[in-house]
Short mmCIF file of N, CA and C in Angstrom, two decimals:
data_model
loop_
_atom_site.label_atom_id
_atom_site.label_comp_id
_atom_site.label_asym_id
_atom_site.label_seq_id
_atom_site.Cartn_x
_atom_site.Cartn_y
_atom_site.Cartn_z
N SER A 22 46.97 108.80 -46.31
CA SER A 22 45.96 107.80 -46.60
C SER A 22 45.45 107.18 -45.30
N LEU A 23 44.27 106.64 -45.36
CA LEU A 23 43.68 106.04 -44.18
C LEU A 23 44.50 104.87 -43.64
N PRO A 24 44.98 103.95 -44.49
CA PRO A 24 45.79 102.85 -43.95
C PRO A 24 47.08 103.35 -43.27
N TYR A 25 47.74 104.34 -43.87
CA TYR A 25 48.98 104.87 -43.28
C TYR A 25 48.70 105.54 -41.94
N ALA A 26 47.68 106.39 -41.91
CA ALA A 26 47.34 107.09 -40.67
C ALA A 26 46.94 106.11 -39.58
N SER A 27 46.19 105.08 -39.95
CA SER A 27 45.78 104.07 -38.97
C SER A 27 46.97 103.30 -38.42
N ALA A 28 47.87 102.92 -39.30
CA ALA A 28 49.06 102.18 -38.87
C ALA A 28 49.95 103.04 -37.98
N LYS A 29 50.14 104.30 -38.36
CA LYS A 29 50.97 105.20 -37.57
C LYS A 29 50.37 105.42 -36.18
N SER A 30 49.07 105.65 -36.12
CA SER A 30 48.41 105.81 -34.83
C SER A 30 48.53 104.55 -33.98
N GLY A 31 48.44 103.41 -34.63
CA GLY A 31 48.57 102.15 -33.91
C GLY A 31 49.96 101.98 -33.31
N ILE A 32 50.98 102.36 -34.03
CA ILE A 32 52.36 102.27 -33.51
C ILE A 32 52.54 103.21 -32.33
N LEU A 33 52.01 104.42 -32.43
CA LEU A 33 52.12 105.37 -31.32
C LEU A 33 51.43 104.82 -30.07
N GLY A 34 50.24 104.29 -30.24
CA GLY A 34 49.51 103.73 -29.11
C GLY A 34 50.17 102.48 -28.56
N MET A 35 50.69 101.63 -29.44
CA MET A 35 51.37 100.42 -28.99
C MET A 35 52.62 100.77 -28.19
N THR A 36 53.34 101.78 -28.62
CA THR A 36 54.54 102.21 -27.90
C THR A 36 54.19 102.64 -26.49
N ARG A 37 53.16 103.45 -26.35
CA ARG A 37 52.73 103.88 -25.02
C ARG A 37 52.24 102.70 -24.19
N GLY A 38 51.45 101.84 -24.81
CA GLY A 38 50.91 100.69 -24.09
C GLY A 38 51.99 99.72 -23.63
N LEU A 39 52.97 99.46 -24.49
CA LEU A 39 54.05 98.56 -24.11
C LEU A 39 54.92 99.16 -23.00
N SER A 40 55.08 100.49 -23.03
CA SER A 40 55.89 101.11 -21.97
C SER A 40 55.23 100.91 -20.61
N GLU A 41 53.92 100.93 -20.58
CA GLU A 41 53.21 100.70 -19.33
C GLU A 41 53.22 99.21 -18.97
N ALA A 42 53.03 98.36 -19.96
CA ALA A 42 52.97 96.91 -19.72
C ALA A 42 54.30 96.37 -19.19
N TYR A 43 55.40 96.97 -19.60
CA TYR A 43 56.72 96.50 -19.16
C TYR A 43 57.37 97.47 -18.17
N SER A 44 56.56 98.11 -17.37
CA SER A 44 57.05 99.07 -16.38
C SER A 44 57.20 98.43 -15.00
N PRO A 45 57.88 99.11 -14.09
CA PRO A 45 57.96 98.61 -12.72
C PRO A 45 56.59 98.39 -12.09
N ARG A 46 55.58 99.13 -12.52
CA ARG A 46 54.22 98.92 -12.01
C ARG A 46 53.74 97.50 -12.28
N ARG A 47 54.30 96.88 -13.31
CA ARG A 47 53.91 95.53 -13.70
C ARG A 47 54.98 94.49 -13.35
N GLY A 48 55.95 94.92 -12.53
CA GLY A 48 56.98 93.99 -12.08
C GLY A 48 58.22 93.91 -12.95
N PHE A 49 58.32 94.77 -13.94
CA PHE A 49 59.49 94.79 -14.83
C PHE A 49 60.39 95.96 -14.44
N HIS A 50 61.69 95.78 -14.60
CA HIS A 50 62.64 96.83 -14.25
C HIS A 50 63.69 96.95 -15.36
N GLY A 51 64.07 98.17 -15.65
CA GLY A 51 65.12 98.40 -16.64
C GLY A 51 64.66 98.27 -18.08
N ILE A 52 63.36 98.24 -18.31
CA ILE A 52 62.84 98.12 -19.68
C ILE A 52 62.15 99.42 -20.05
N THR A 53 62.52 99.95 -21.19
CA THR A 53 61.82 101.12 -21.74
C THR A 53 61.31 100.73 -23.12
N CYS A 54 60.28 101.39 -23.55
CA CYS A 54 59.72 101.14 -24.88
C CYS A 54 59.49 102.48 -25.56
N ASN A 55 60.17 102.66 -26.67
CA ASN A 55 60.07 103.90 -27.43
C ASN A 55 60.04 103.57 -28.91
N ALA A 56 59.75 104.55 -29.71
CA ALA A 56 59.71 104.36 -31.16
C ALA A 56 60.42 105.52 -31.85
N ILE A 57 60.81 105.29 -33.08
CA ILE A 57 61.37 106.33 -33.93
C ILE A 57 60.40 106.54 -35.08
N ALA A 58 60.01 107.78 -35.32
CA ALA A 58 59.15 108.14 -36.44
C ALA A 58 60.02 108.87 -37.47
N PRO A 59 60.48 108.16 -38.47
CA PRO A 59 61.37 108.79 -39.45
C PRO A 59 60.60 109.63 -40.46
N GLY A 60 61.34 110.50 -41.10
CA GLY A 60 60.78 111.24 -42.22
C GLY A 60 60.83 110.36 -43.45
N PHE A 61 60.92 110.98 -44.60
CA PHE A 61 60.97 110.23 -45.86
C PHE A 61 62.40 109.73 -46.07
N VAL A 62 62.59 108.43 -45.95
CA VAL A 62 63.93 107.82 -45.99
C VAL A 62 64.15 107.12 -47.33
N HIS A 63 65.31 107.36 -47.91
CA HIS A 63 65.67 106.71 -49.17
C HIS A 63 66.07 105.26 -48.88
N THR A 64 65.16 104.35 -49.19
CA THR A 64 65.39 102.91 -49.00
C THR A 64 64.91 102.17 -50.24
N GLU A 65 65.07 100.88 -50.22
CA GLU A 65 64.57 100.05 -51.31
C GLU A 65 63.06 100.22 -51.49
N LEU A 66 62.34 100.37 -50.37
CA LEU A 66 60.88 100.52 -50.44
C LEU A 66 60.44 101.84 -51.05
N THR A 67 61.27 102.86 -50.96
CA THR A 67 60.91 104.18 -51.49
C THR A 67 61.65 104.51 -52.80
N LYS A 68 62.31 103.52 -53.35
CA LYS A 68 63.13 103.72 -54.54
C LYS A 68 62.35 104.35 -55.69
N LYS A 69 61.13 103.92 -55.92
CA LYS A 69 60.35 104.46 -57.04
C LYS A 69 60.08 105.96 -56.88
N VAL A 70 59.85 106.41 -55.66
CA VAL A 70 59.63 107.84 -55.44
C VAL A 70 60.91 108.62 -55.74
N PHE A 71 62.05 108.07 -55.31
CA PHE A 71 63.32 108.76 -55.55
C PHE A 71 63.72 108.75 -57.02
N GLU A 72 63.20 107.82 -57.78
CA GLU A 72 63.46 107.81 -59.22
C GLU A 72 62.80 109.01 -59.90
N ASP A 73 61.74 109.52 -59.30
CA ASP A 73 61.09 110.73 -59.79
C ASP A 73 61.76 111.90 -59.06
N ARG A 74 62.76 112.47 -59.67
CA ARG A 74 63.57 113.51 -59.02
C ARG A 74 62.75 114.72 -58.59
N ASP A 75 61.77 115.09 -59.38
CA ASP A 75 60.93 116.24 -59.02
C ASP A 75 60.14 115.94 -57.75
N ARG A 76 59.57 114.77 -57.67
CA ARG A 76 58.79 114.40 -56.48
C ARG A 76 59.69 114.32 -55.24
N ALA A 77 60.86 113.72 -55.40
CA ALA A 77 61.79 113.62 -54.28
C ALA A 77 62.22 115.01 -53.81
N GLN A 78 62.42 115.93 -54.75
CA GLN A 78 62.83 117.30 -54.39
C GLN A 78 61.70 118.04 -53.68
N ILE A 79 60.48 117.81 -54.10
CA ILE A 79 59.34 118.44 -53.43
C ILE A 79 59.29 118.00 -51.97
N LEU A 80 59.51 116.71 -51.72
CA LEU A 80 59.54 116.20 -50.34
C LEU A 80 60.71 116.80 -49.56
N ALA A 81 61.88 116.87 -50.19
CA ALA A 81 63.05 117.44 -49.52
C ALA A 81 62.82 118.91 -49.16
N ASP A 82 62.18 119.63 -50.05
CA ASP A 82 61.90 121.05 -49.81
C ASP A 82 60.92 121.28 -48.67
N LYS A 83 60.20 120.24 -48.26
CA LYS A 83 59.25 120.36 -47.15
C LYS A 83 59.91 120.11 -45.80
N THR A 84 61.23 119.93 -45.79
CA THR A 84 61.95 119.77 -44.53
C THR A 84 62.74 121.03 -44.22
N LEU A 85 63.03 121.23 -42.94
CA LEU A 85 63.88 122.36 -42.55
C LEU A 85 65.33 122.10 -42.91
N ILE A 86 65.72 120.84 -42.97
CA ILE A 86 67.09 120.47 -43.31
C ILE A 86 67.35 120.63 -44.80
N GLY A 87 66.31 120.51 -45.62
CA GLY A 87 66.45 120.71 -47.06
C GLY A 87 66.82 119.47 -47.84
N ARG A 88 66.66 118.31 -47.23
CA ARG A 88 66.96 117.06 -47.94
C ARG A 88 66.12 115.94 -47.35
N ASN A 89 66.04 114.85 -48.09
CA ASN A 89 65.38 113.67 -47.58
C ASN A 89 66.36 112.87 -46.74
N SER A 90 65.81 111.98 -45.96
CA SER A 90 66.62 111.20 -45.04
C SER A 90 67.28 110.00 -45.73
N ILE A 91 68.36 109.56 -45.13
CA ILE A 91 69.02 108.30 -45.50
C ILE A 91 69.03 107.44 -44.24
N PRO A 92 69.13 106.12 -44.38
CA PRO A 92 69.08 105.26 -43.20
C PRO A 92 70.07 105.65 -42.10
N GLU A 93 71.21 106.15 -42.46
CA GLU A 93 72.22 106.52 -41.47
C GLU A 93 71.75 107.64 -40.54
N ASP A 94 70.77 108.42 -40.98
CA ASP A 94 70.23 109.48 -40.12
C ASP A 94 69.54 108.92 -38.88
N LEU A 95 69.16 107.67 -38.91
CA LEU A 95 68.44 107.06 -37.80
C LEU A 95 69.34 106.34 -36.82
N VAL A 96 70.62 106.21 -37.15
CA VAL A 96 71.55 105.47 -36.30
C VAL A 96 71.72 106.15 -34.94
N GLY A 97 72.02 107.43 -34.92
CA GLY A 97 72.22 108.15 -33.66
C GLY A 97 71.02 108.08 -32.73
N PRO A 98 69.82 108.38 -33.25
CA PRO A 98 68.64 108.27 -32.40
C PRO A 98 68.43 106.84 -31.87
N ALA A 99 68.69 105.84 -32.70
CA ALA A 99 68.53 104.45 -32.24
C ALA A 99 69.54 104.12 -31.15
N ILE A 100 70.77 104.58 -31.32
CA ILE A 100 71.79 104.34 -30.28
C ILE A 100 71.39 105.03 -28.99
N PHE A 101 70.90 106.26 -29.09
CA PHE A 101 70.43 106.96 -27.90
C PHE A 101 69.36 106.16 -27.17
N LEU A 102 68.37 105.69 -27.91
CA LEU A 102 67.27 104.97 -27.27
C LEU A 102 67.70 103.61 -26.72
N CYS A 103 68.79 103.07 -27.21
CA CYS A 103 69.31 101.79 -26.72
C CYS A 103 70.32 101.96 -25.59
N SER A 104 70.65 103.20 -25.28
CA SER A 104 71.69 103.46 -24.29
C SER A 104 71.12 103.90 -22.95
N GLN A 105 71.98 103.94 -21.95
CA GLN A 105 71.59 104.43 -20.63
C GLN A 105 71.22 105.91 -20.65
N ALA A 106 71.66 106.62 -21.68
CA ALA A 106 71.33 108.04 -21.79
C ALA A 106 69.83 108.27 -21.88
N SER A 107 69.09 107.25 -22.32
CA SER A 107 67.64 107.38 -22.42
C SER A 107 66.92 106.56 -21.36
N GLY A 108 67.61 106.26 -20.28
CA GLY A 108 67.05 105.42 -19.22
C GLY A 108 65.78 105.96 -18.58
N TYR A 109 65.52 107.24 -18.69
CA TYR A 109 64.32 107.83 -18.10
C TYR A 109 63.31 108.23 -19.19
N VAL A 110 63.51 107.69 -20.37
CA VAL A 110 62.63 107.98 -21.50
C VAL A 110 61.86 106.70 -21.83
N THR A 111 60.55 106.75 -21.73
CA THR A 111 59.74 105.58 -22.11
C THR A 111 58.37 106.03 -22.57
N GLY A 112 57.79 105.27 -23.48
CA GLY A 112 56.48 105.59 -24.02
C GLY A 112 56.50 106.74 -25.01
N GLN A 113 57.67 107.06 -25.54
CA GLN A 113 57.80 108.23 -26.41
C GLN A 113 58.09 107.81 -27.85
N THR A 114 57.72 108.67 -28.76
CA THR A 114 58.07 108.50 -30.16
C THR A 114 58.98 109.66 -30.55
N LEU A 115 60.20 109.32 -30.92
CA LEU A 115 61.19 110.32 -31.31
C LEU A 115 61.06 110.57 -32.81
N THR A 116 60.66 111.78 -33.16
CA THR A 116 60.49 112.13 -34.56
C THR A 116 61.82 112.56 -35.14
N VAL A 117 62.22 111.90 -36.20
CA VAL A 117 63.49 112.19 -36.88
C VAL A 117 63.13 112.44 -38.35
N ASP A 118 62.65 113.66 -38.60
CA ASP A 118 62.12 113.94 -39.93
C ASP A 118 62.71 115.18 -40.60
N GLY A 119 63.83 115.65 -40.11
CA GLY A 119 64.47 116.82 -40.72
C GLY A 119 63.67 118.10 -40.59
N GLY A 120 62.71 118.11 -39.68
CA GLY A 120 61.88 119.28 -39.48
C GLY A 120 60.61 119.29 -40.31
N PHE A 121 60.33 118.20 -40.99
CA PHE A 121 59.13 118.09 -41.83
C PHE A 121 57.88 118.42 -41.02
N GLY A 122 57.73 117.83 -39.86
CA GLY A 122 56.56 118.07 -39.02
C GLY A 122 56.52 119.47 -38.44
N SER A 123 57.68 120.07 -38.26
CA SER A 123 57.74 121.43 -37.71
C SER A 123 57.13 122.46 -38.65
N LEU A 124 57.09 122.13 -39.90
CA LEU A 124 56.50 123.04 -40.90
C LEU A 124 55.02 122.79 -41.10
N GLY A 125 54.46 121.93 -40.26
CA GLY A 125 53.03 121.64 -40.36
C GLY A 125 52.70 120.59 -41.40
N CYS A 126 53.69 119.89 -41.89
CA CYS A 126 53.44 118.83 -42.85
C CYS A 126 53.04 117.57 -42.08
N PRO A 127 52.13 116.79 -42.64
CA PRO A 127 51.67 115.59 -41.92
C PRO A 127 52.73 114.51 -41.82
#
């Protein structure tokens, strides 16, 4: 949908812009700005979709992993981005979608 695509594009651009705004070029040190782009996650907000088992299965089948995401799937990537292991990563969006995008799905 147009609102979803607009919001997603805005987050991607904001992530890049904030990484530059809080960079050593601007007098800041040790700050990185990144984002996580999750796939379809089973949460309270998506509960109605998951109540429709056929629809939820169609979404799961569009991933390489073969299932929809749960919030715990995002913990590792978040820890990585909060750790020194990602100290040279900034302005990036880490896609955690079970391979949904790799299959050409939007």
